[in-house]
Coordinates of C-alpha atoms in Angstrom, one line a residue:
M1 CA 187.9 75.3 123.6
M2 CA 186.0 72.3 124.5
Q3 CA 183.3 74.8 125.8
L4 CA 183.3 77.2 123.2
K5 CA 181.7 73.2 121.2
L6 CA 180.0 72.1 123.1
R7 CA 178.2 75.4 123.4
Q8 CA 178.1 75.9 120.4
K9 CA 176.4 72.6 119.7
T10 CA 173.9 72.9 122.4
I11 CA 173.3 75.9 120.4
S12 CA 172.6 74.2 117.0
Y13 CA 170.7 71.3 118.5
R14 CA 168.3 74.0 120.6
T15 CA 168.0 75.8 117.0
L16 CA 167.0 73.3 115.6
S17 CA 164.2 72.4 117.9
W18 CA 163.3 76.0 117.7
L19 CA 163.3 74.9 113.9
C20 CA 160.9 72.5 115.0
V21 CA 158.6 75.1 116.2
A22 CA 158.7 77.2 113.0
V23 CA 157.3 74.2 110.7
L24 CA 154.5 72.8 112.7
L25 CA 153.7 76.8 112.9
L26 CA 153.7 77.2 109.4
S27 CA 152.1 74.0 108.7
L28 CA 149.3 75.5 110.9
T29 CA 148.7 78.7 109.3
P30 CA 146.2 77.7 106.1
L31 CA 144.2 75.6 108.2
Y32 CA 143.6 78.9 110.4
A33 CA 143.4 80.9 107.2
I34 CA 141.2 79.0 105.3
S35 CA 139.4 79.0 108.4
F36 CA 137.4 82.4 107.0
Y37 CA 135.8 81.0 104.7
N38 CA 134.7 78.1 106.1
H39 CA 129.9 78.5 107.2
A40 CA 128.3 76.2 109.9
C41 CA 127.0 72.7 108.4
Y42 CA 124.2 70.4 110.3
D43 CA 123.4 69.5 113.2
D44 CA 125.2 73.5 113.6
Y45 CA 122.2 74.7 112.8
G46 CA 119.9 72.3 114.9
Y47 CA 121.5 72.5 118.0
T48 CA 121.2 76.5 117.9
I49 CA 118.2 76.4 116.7
E50 CA 116.4 78.0 120.4
N51 CA 119.6 80.6 120.5
H52 CA 119.8 81.7 117.7
K53 CA 116.1 82.5 118.2
V54 CA 117.4 84.5 121.7
W55 CA 120.3 86.1 120.0
Q56 CA 118.0 87.8 117.7
E57 CA 115.6 88.8 120.3
T58 CA 117.6 90.1 123.0
G59 CA 121.2 90.2 121.9
S60 CA 122.0 90.1 125.6
L61 CA 124.4 86.6 126.7
G62 CA 123.4 86.4 129.2
E63 CA 119.5 84.4 127.9
V64 CA 121.5 83.3 125.2
L65 CA 123.7 81.0 128.3
K66 CA 120.3 80.9 129.8
G67 CA 119.3 79.4 126.7
A68 CA 122.0 76.8 126.2
A69 CA 121.5 75.7 130.0
D70 CA 118.0 75.6 129.3
F71 CA 119.1 72.9 126.6
T72 CA 121.4 71.1 127.5
V73 CA 118.5 70.1 130.3
G74 CA 116.5 69.1 128.1
A75 CA 118.0 67.2 125.9
H76 CA 119.2 65.3 128.3
E77 CA 115.9 63.8 128.7
T78 CA 114.5 63.6 124.1
W79 CA 118.5 63.6 122.4
D80 CA 122.0 64.0 123.8
A81 CA 123.1 63.3 127.2
N82 CA 126.1 64.3 127.1
Y83 CA 125.7 67.4 129.3
T84 CA 129.5 69.3 128.1
A85 CA 129.3 68.3 124.8
A86 CA 125.7 69.5 124.3
F87 CA 125.9 73.0 126.5
I88 CA 129.4 74.1 123.8
N89 CA 127.8 73.4 121.3
T90 CA 124.8 75.2 121.2
M91 CA 127.5 77.6 121.7
Q92 CA 128.1 77.8 117.8
P93 CA 130.3 80.6 117.2
S94 CA 127.7 81.6 113.4
L95 CA 123.9 81.6 116.1
F96 CA 126.0 85.7 117.3
G97 CA 127.0 86.0 113.5
S98 CA 127.4 83.8 109.6
D99 CA 130.7 85.2 109.1
M100 CA 131.7 84.2 113.0
Y101 CA 131.8 80.4 112.3
W102 CA 136.1 80.4 111.6
I103 CA 136.0 80.7 116.0
S104 CA 135.1 76.9 115.2
T105 CA 138.2 76.2 114.0
V106 CA 140.3 78.3 116.5
V107 CA 138.3 76.8 119.2
L108 CA 139.1 73.2 118.3
L109 CA 142.5 73.0 117.3
T110 CA 144.1 75.8 120.1
F111 CA 142.6 73.6 122.4
F112 CA 143.7 70.5 121.3
L113 CA 147.6 72.1 120.2
A114 CA 147.1 73.6 123.5
S115 CA 146.3 69.5 125.6
I116 CA 148.5 68.0 123.7
W117 CA 151.0 70.4 124.8
F118 CA 150.2 70.6 128.8
F119 CA 150.5 66.8 128.5
L120 CA 153.8 66.4 126.7
R121 CA 155.3 69.0 129.9
Q122 CA 154.0 66.4 132.7
V123 CA 155.1 63.9 131.3
L124 CA 158.6 64.7 129.8
V125 CA 159.1 67.6 132.0
K126 CA 158.2 67.1 134.8
T127 CA 158.2 63.3 135.1
L128 CA 161.0 62.5 132.8
H129 CA 163.1 65.4 133.5
A130 CA 163.9 65.5 129.0
D131 CA 165.1 69.6 128.5
R132 CA 162.8 71.5 126.9
T133 CA 164.8 71.3 123.8
T134 CA 163.8 68.5 124.1
F135 CA 160.4 69.0 125.3
W136 CA 159.9 71.3 121.6
M137 CA 161.1 69.1 120.0
A138 CA 159.1 66.9 120.5
F139 CA 155.4 68.2 120.7
S140 CA 155.9 69.6 117.4
A141 CA 156.6 66.8 115.8
L142 CA 153.7 65.1 117.1
A143 CA 151.5 67.9 116.8
F144 CA 152.5 67.9 113.5
V145 CA 151.2 64.5 112.5
M146 CA 148.5 64.0 114.5
I147 CA 146.9 67.3 112.5
Q148 CA 149.2 66.8 109.1
F149 CA 148.1 62.4 108.8
I150 CA 144.8 63.3 110.4
P151 CA 141.5 60.8 109.1
D152 CA 139.4 63.7 108.7
V153 CA 140.7 66.9 109.7
S154 CA 137.0 68.3 108.3
E155 CA 135.0 66.2 111.2
A156 CA 137.9 67.2 113.2
F157 CA 138.3 71.4 112.8
F158 CA 136.1 72.6 110.5
W159 CA 132.7 71.3 111.4
F160 CA 132.5 72.8 115.4
N161 CA 129.0 70.2 116.5
G162 CA 131.2 67.5 115.0
G163 CA 135.1 68.8 116.6
V164 CA 133.0 69.5 119.8
A165 CA 131.7 65.8 120.2
Y166 CA 135.1 64.9 120.1
T167 CA 137.7 66.3 119.3
L168 CA 137.3 69.2 121.6
S169 CA 136.3 66.0 124.3
W170 CA 139.1 64.0 123.7
S171 CA 141.2 67.2 124.4
F172 CA 139.7 67.8 127.9
V173 CA 141.0 63.7 128.5
L174 CA 144.6 64.6 128.1
L175 CA 144.7 67.4 129.7
R176 CA 142.3 65.8 132.8
I177 CA 144.9 63.1 132.8
G178 CA 148.1 65.2 132.1
T179 CA 146.6 67.6 135.5
W180 CA 145.7 64.0 137.6
I181 CA 150.8 63.2 137.3
G182 CA 150.8 66.8 138.0
F183 CA 149.3 66.7 140.9
E184 CA 151.3 64.0 141.5
N185 CA 154.1 65.7 140.8
C186 CA 153.3 68.7 142.8
K187 CA 155.5 69.2 146.0
K188 CA 153.7 73.2 147.7
K189 CA 150.8 72.2 149.6
H190 CA 148.3 75.5 147.9
T191 CA 149.0 74.1 144.5
K192 CA 148.7 70.9 145.3
V193 CA 145.0 72.2 146.4
L194 CA 144.4 74.1 143.1
V195 CA 145.0 71.2 140.9
Y196 CA 142.8 69.6 142.7
L197 CA 140.3 71.8 142.2
L198 CA 140.9 72.0 138.5
M199 CA 141.2 67.9 138.3
L200 CA 137.2 68.4 140.1
L201 CA 136.2 70.2 137.4
L202 CA 138.0 68.1 134.6
T203 CA 136.2 65.9 136.1
V204 CA 133.1 67.0 135.7
A205 CA 133.5 68.5 132.8
V206 CA 134.9 64.6 131.1
G207 CA 131.8 63.1 133.3
G208 CA 129.5 64.6 130.3
I209 CA 131.2 63.7 126.6
K210 CA 130.7 61.6 123.9
Y211 CA 131.5 57.6 125.8
T212 CA 134.0 57.1 123.3
P213 CA 136.8 59.4 124.9
L214 CA 135.1 58.6 128.4
L215 CA 136.1 55.4 128.2
L216 CA 138.7 55.5 126.9
A217 CA 138.9 58.5 130.5
L218 CA 137.4 55.7 132.5
L219 CA 140.4 52.9 131.9
G220 CA 143.2 55.4 132.1
D221 CA 142.0 56.3 135.7
A222 CA 141.7 52.5 135.8
C223 CA 145.3 52.2 134.7
L224 CA 146.8 55.7 137.0
L225 CA 144.7 54.0 140.5
L226 CA 145.9 51.6 140.7
Y227 CA 149.6 51.9 139.5
A228 CA 148.9 54.9 142.5
F229 CA 148.2 52.3 144.9
A230 CA 150.6 49.8 143.9
K231 CA 153.9 52.8 144.4
K232 CA 151.3 53.4 147.8
R233 CA 151.2 56.9 146.8
P234 CA 149.8 59.8 149.5
A235 CA 146.8 61.2 147.2
R236 CA 145.9 58.0 146.1
W237 CA 142.3 58.0 148.0
L238 CA 141.6 61.9 146.9
E239 CA 141.6 60.2 143.1
L240 CA 140.8 57.2 143.9
A241 CA 137.5 59.9 145.1
L242 CA 137.7 60.9 141.1
S243 CA 137.5 58.6 139.7
L244 CA 134.3 57.6 141.6
L245 CA 132.5 61.0 140.6
L246 CA 133.4 60.1 137.3
V247 CA 131.6 56.7 137.8
G248 CA 128.8 58.0 138.6
L249 CA 128.3 60.9 136.2
F250 CA 128.5 58.4 133.3
I251 CA 125.6 56.5 134.9
F252 CA 124.5 59.5 135.0
T253 CA 124.1 60.1 131.5
A254 CA 124.2 56.0 130.6
T255 CA 120.3 55.7 132.6
S256 CA 119.4 58.8 130.2
P257 CA 115.6 58.6 128.3
A258 CA 117.9 60.8 125.8
N259 CA 119.4 57.5 124.4
V260 CA 116.5 55.3 124.2
V261 CA 114.5 57.5 122.0
R262 CA 118.8 57.5 120.1
S263 CA 119.4 54.3 119.6
A264 CA 116.2 53.8 117.6
T265 CA 117.2 55.9 115.5
L266 CA 121.1 53.3 114.6
S267 CA 121.1 50.5 113.0
E268 CA 121.0 47.4 115.9
G269 CA 124.2 47.1 117.9
L270 CA 126.4 44.1 118.6
S271 CA 125.9 41.8 122.4
A272 CA 128.2 43.6 124.5
P273 CA 130.7 40.5 124.5
M274 CA 131.0 40.1 120.2
A275 CA 131.5 44.0 120.8
I276 CA 134.7 43.8 122.4
L277 CA 136.4 40.7 120.4
Q278 CA 135.6 43.0 117.3
S279 CA 137.0 45.8 119.1
F280 CA 140.3 44.2 118.8
F281 CA 139.8 42.6 115.2
F282 CA 139.2 46.4 113.9
G283 CA 141.3 47.9 116.5
I284 CA 144.2 46.2 115.2
A285 CA 143.3 46.9 111.1
L286 CA 143.1 50.5 112.3
M287 CA 146.9 51.0 113.5
G288 CA 148.2 48.3 111.0
N289 CA 146.0 51.3 108.4
W290 CA 147.6 53.3 110.1
F291 CA 150.6 52.7 110.3
S292 CA 154.0 55.4 108.4
L293 CA 156.9 56.3 107.9
P294 CA 156.4 59.9 109.2
L295 CA 154.6 57.9 112.3
V296 CA 157.3 56.0 112.5
V297 CA 160.3 59.0 112.1
V298 CA 158.4 60.9 114.6
W299 CA 158.7 57.5 117.7
A300 CA 161.8 56.6 116.7
M301 CA 163.3 60.5 116.0
V302 CA 161.9 61.2 120.1
A303 CA 162.8 58.1 122.2
W304 CA 166.4 58.7 120.7
Q305 CA 165.8 62.7 121.5
I306 CA 165.4 61.5 125.4
A307 CA 167.1 59.1 124.8
E308 CA 169.3 60.9 127.7
A309 CA 166.9 62.1 130.1
L310 CA 166.0 58.7 130.2
H311 CA 169.5 57.0 131.1
G312 CA 169.5 59.8 133.8
S313 CA 165.7 58.4 135.1
P314 CA 165.5 56.4 139.0
K315 CA 162.1 54.7 136.3
R316 CA 163.1 51.1 135.8
F317 CA 161.1 49.9 132.5
N318 CA 161.5 47.4 133.7
H319 CA 157.6 45.6 131.4
P320 CA 158.0 46.8 128.4
I321 CA 154.9 44.0 126.7
W322 CA 152.5 44.0 129.6
I323 CA 153.0 47.5 129.1
T324 CA 152.9 47.0 125.4
I325 CA 150.2 45.0 125.7
L326 CA 148.6 47.4 127.8
C327 CA 148.4 49.7 125.4
L328 CA 146.9 48.0 122.8
C329 CA 144.2 46.4 124.9
L330 CA 143.3 50.7 125.8
F331 CA 143.5 51.1 122.8
C332 CA 141.2 49.1 120.5
A333 CA 138.8 49.3 123.8
Q334 CA 137.9 52.4 122.1
L335 CA 135.8 51.2 119.6
T336 CA 134.2 48.8 121.8
P337 CA 131.2 52.5 122.0
T338 CA 130.2 52.5 118.5
L339 CA 130.3 49.2 117.9
Y340 CA 127.9 48.1 120.6
T341 CA 125.7 51.0 120.0
G342 CA 125.7 50.3 116.6
N343 CA 127.6 47.5 115.0
Y344 CA 130.5 50.6 113.2
I345 CA 134.0 51.9 114.5
G346 CA 132.1 55.1 114.4
D347 CA 132.1 58.2 111.9
G348 CA 135.1 60.2 110.3
R349 CA 135.2 62.2 113.2
A350 CA 135.4 59.3 116.4
Q351 CA 137.5 57.9 114.7
N352 CA 139.6 60.9 114.4
T353 CA 140.1 60.2 118.2
Y354 CA 141.4 57.4 118.0
F355 CA 143.7 57.8 116.1
Y356 CA 145.1 61.0 118.6
T357 CA 145.4 57.9 121.2
F358 CA 147.1 55.9 118.8
V359 CA 149.6 59.0 118.0
L360 CA 150.2 59.5 121.0
M361 CA 150.7 55.9 121.9
G362 CA 153.3 54.2 119.9
C363 CA 155.4 57.0 120.9
A364 CA 155.2 56.3 124.5
L365 CA 155.6 52.5 124.1
S366 CA 159.2 54.0 122.4
V367 CA 160.0 55.9 124.6
Y368 CA 159.7 52.9 126.9
W369 CA 161.0 50.4 124.8
A370 CA 164.1 53.3 125.1
G371 CA 164.3 53.3 128.0
W372 CA 164.2 49.1 129.1
I373 CA 167.2 49.1 126.6
L374 CA 169.0 51.7 128.3
R375 CA 168.4 49.9 131.6
R376 CA 169.7 46.7 130.0
T377 CA 172.9 47.8 128.2
E378 CA 174.3 49.8 131.8
G379 CA 177.5 49.8 132.5
K380 CA 178.1 47.3 128.6
T381 CA 179.6 48.6 124.8
V382 CA 175.9 48.0 122.9
F383 CA 174.9 51.6 122.2
P384 CA 177.2 53.4 123.4
A385 CA 176.3 56.5 121.4
I386 CA 173.5 57.5 123.7
G387 CA 174.8 57.8 125.3
T388 CA 177.3 60.3 124.4
A389 CA 174.9 62.0 122.4
K390 CA 175.2 64.9 122.2
K391 CA 179.6 65.4 123.0
D392 CA 179.4 63.9 119.6
G393 CA 176.6 65.6 118.0
L394 CA 174.4 62.4 117.1
R395 CA 171.6 63.8 118.4
I396 CA 172.0 66.1 115.1
G397 CA 172.9 63.8 112.8
A398 CA 169.9 61.7 114.2
F399 CA 167.1 65.2 113.4
V400 CA 169.0 65.5 109.9
V401 CA 168.0 62.5 109.4
A402 CA 164.5 61.4 110.4
M403 CA 164.1 64.9 109.2
V404 CA 164.5 63.9 105.5
L405 CA 162.5 60.6 106.0
L406 CA 160.0 62.6 107.1
I407 CA 159.8 64.2 104.1
V408 CA 159.7 61.1 102.6
G409 CA 157.3 59.9 104.2
C410 CA 155.2 63.3 103.3
V411 CA 156.6 63.0 99.4
A412 CA 154.3 59.8 99.4
Y413 CA 152.2 60.4 101.5
H414 CA 148.4 58.8 99.5
P415 CA 145.3 58.2 102.4
E416 CA 142.5 56.5 100.5
G417 CA 140.5 58.0 98.1
T418 CA 142.7 60.7 96.6
E419 CA 145.1 60.7 93.2
G420 CA 147.9 60.9 93.1
Y421 CA 150.9 61.4 95.9
G422 CA 152.3 63.8 97.7
P423 CA 151.4 67.1 100.7
Q424 CA 149.0 68.1 98.9
N425 CA 147.1 64.6 100.8
M426 CA 147.6 66.1 103.9
A427 CA 145.4 68.6 106.1
S428 CA 147.3 72.2 105.4
G429 CA 148.7 70.9 101.6
S430 CA 144.6 70.3 101.3
A431 CA 143.8 73.9 103.0
L432 CA 147.2 75.7 101.1
M433 CA 145.5 74.1 97.7
S434 CA 142.1 74.9 98.0
L435 CA 143.4 78.6 98.8
L436 CA 145.3 79.3 96.4
T437 CA 143.5 78.1 93.7
G438 CA 139.9 80.5 94.7
E439 CA 138.1 76.9 95.3
A440 CA 138.0 79.0 99.6
Q441 CA 136.8 81.9 98.1
R442 CA 134.3 80.3 95.4
Y443 CA 132.9 78.4 98.5
D444 CA 132.3 81.2 100.6
E445 CA 130.3 83.1 98.1
Q446 CA 127.5 80.8 97.1
M447 CA 127.6 80.3 101.4
D448 CA 127.4 84.0 100.9
E449 CA 124.7 84.3 98.6
R450 CA 122.5 80.6 100.3
E451 CA 122.3 82.2 103.5
A452 CA 121.4 86.0 102.0
I453 CA 118.3 83.7 100.8
L454 CA 117.2 82.1 104.4
S455 CA 118.1 84.5 106.4
D456 CA 115.8 87.4 104.8
P457 CA 112.7 88.1 106.0
D458 CA 110.5 88.8 103.3
Q459 CA 111.0 84.3 101.8
T460 CA 109.7 82.6 103.8
E461 CA 109.3 79.6 100.8
V462 CA 112.5 80.2 99.9
E463 CA 114.9 77.9 97.0
I464 CA 117.8 77.1 97.2
S465 CA 120.9 75.7 95.1
P466 CA 123.4 72.6 94.9
L467 CA 126.6 74.1 96.2
E468 CA 129.2 73.8 93.1
E469 CA 132.8 73.8 94.8
I470 CA 134.2 72.3 98.5
P471 CA 137.0 72.9 99.3
A472 CA 138.5 68.4 100.6
V473 CA 139.0 70.0 104.1
F474 CA 135.6 71.5 104.8
M475 CA 132.3 68.8 105.6
G476 CA 130.8 68.2 102.7
D477 CA 127.0 70.7 101.2
D478 CA 124.5 69.7 103.2
L479 CA 122.4 69.1 100.6
N480 CA 124.3 66.5 99.4
S481 CA 123.3 64.5 101.9
N482 CA 121.6 61.0 102.5
V483 CA 119.1 63.0 105.4
V484 CA 118.2 66.1 102.7
D485 CA 115.2 66.3 104.1
Y486 CA 116.7 66.5 107.7
V487 CA 118.2 69.0 106.6
L488 CA 116.1 71.3 105.0
H489 CA 113.4 71.7 108.1
L490 CA 116.5 72.9 110.2
Y491 CA 117.0 75.1 107.7
G492 CA 113.3 76.0 107.6
E493 CA 113.3 76.2 112.6
Y494 CA 116.4 78.0 112.2
F495 CA 116.0 80.6 109.9
D496 CA 112.1 81.0 110.9
K497 CA 111.4 80.3 107.0
E498 CA 107.6 78.4 106.1
S499 CA 109.4 76.2 103.9
V500 CA 113.2 75.4 102.7
R501 CA 113.6 73.5 98.7
I502 CA 116.2 72.6 96.6
A503 CA 116.3 74.3 93.6
E504 CA 115.1 72.4 90.1
E505 CA 118.1 72.3 87.9
E506 CA 117.6 74.9 84.5

């Protein structure tokens, strides 16, 4: 009878974890659905002008790849030294057809989710030995808040150029860290060789991304190497070799002539010491701005649900204060590149990556502090329920309370610049409202009309009108940007027009 009750409770807990997965998948549906109405914008055209011509003339994917490589080599000297981001951006989906731009969201959002899944699996399952039920619950909850409360969803998942430069690049960094942890946990020699080769490929890829996520990767390497050498890990010298390669690639991109050209377009930056100091000021300010009930609930829920695994872990969790300070420094360091080069904390696409890091670091600290508390209360009566959470149903009870508080947080969500409170301000809520009201469909129709005019080979001088409706999750109208002359020039180059002008209002 006792075994039957325990089995029923286990099944109930497993059911709740799959409910979390179902909620995550349901929340993603509007984001994927609205992507079919999205269109390319701004630098999406600039990076694919030559490749668009190649595709139009040859229809050969091989020639497009060759064109991407040629562009990347040239951009290293003239505009964009970050070769990984530059190469991928030349493959912007709409160059194969304007109705293919939805692939952008599929690639950016799916790869983002995959990187979180892989990283958490290496940390929670392979390192802390949490059960699969706890892992899926943690993954679903963290992915949910990282997407729904993101500072700028349009620049993360609905703009290929900006999303590749930051969100996809950050995903590469997370994937590489997860692979590093997996390499440490590998037992079989041949598997270890394959994982090391994967780390090598990821190192080359990460070496060519934007400096904000690249700096995070370099600092992450420093922390992982310090731990590896302190523990005298057998593979520490192999890991050091990869880190030195990453440093070399950073120097290669940082000394590129393209950075001189690009810096001339930015406002005057700060000195290195001042940039570092201000990164702490603005970093703490951002954390305070993002600190919210939904995040606290998710962090606490993950720490609570993983408590059983922590209880049986051999790790001591001896340094919570030092680890907290380290995480604070790592988070704030991300802001240094943009402060140094342009005296600002970065556009929405850069701030998105800060937010991703903030959510994961906050969760990591919650788990670490929970482990520290458990170690200090072993054999005592303080918090005795934690060790018997599955038996008495407290894990399920904590989950229900967390869900209620999370719903309250969603209902009370009110980001800056929005009207009213509620889940319609969340990423999926906003996308769903645009779909239900027909706003996304009307935007698509307006963009189809604009692209039909621009694509007409019989018209060499064209006039286009500003858009009337734009879904909040999409990028704004290019014609309303503060560099509209540059945008019109891009249109002319991309669509092979002698001139492109804004139609005068009647």
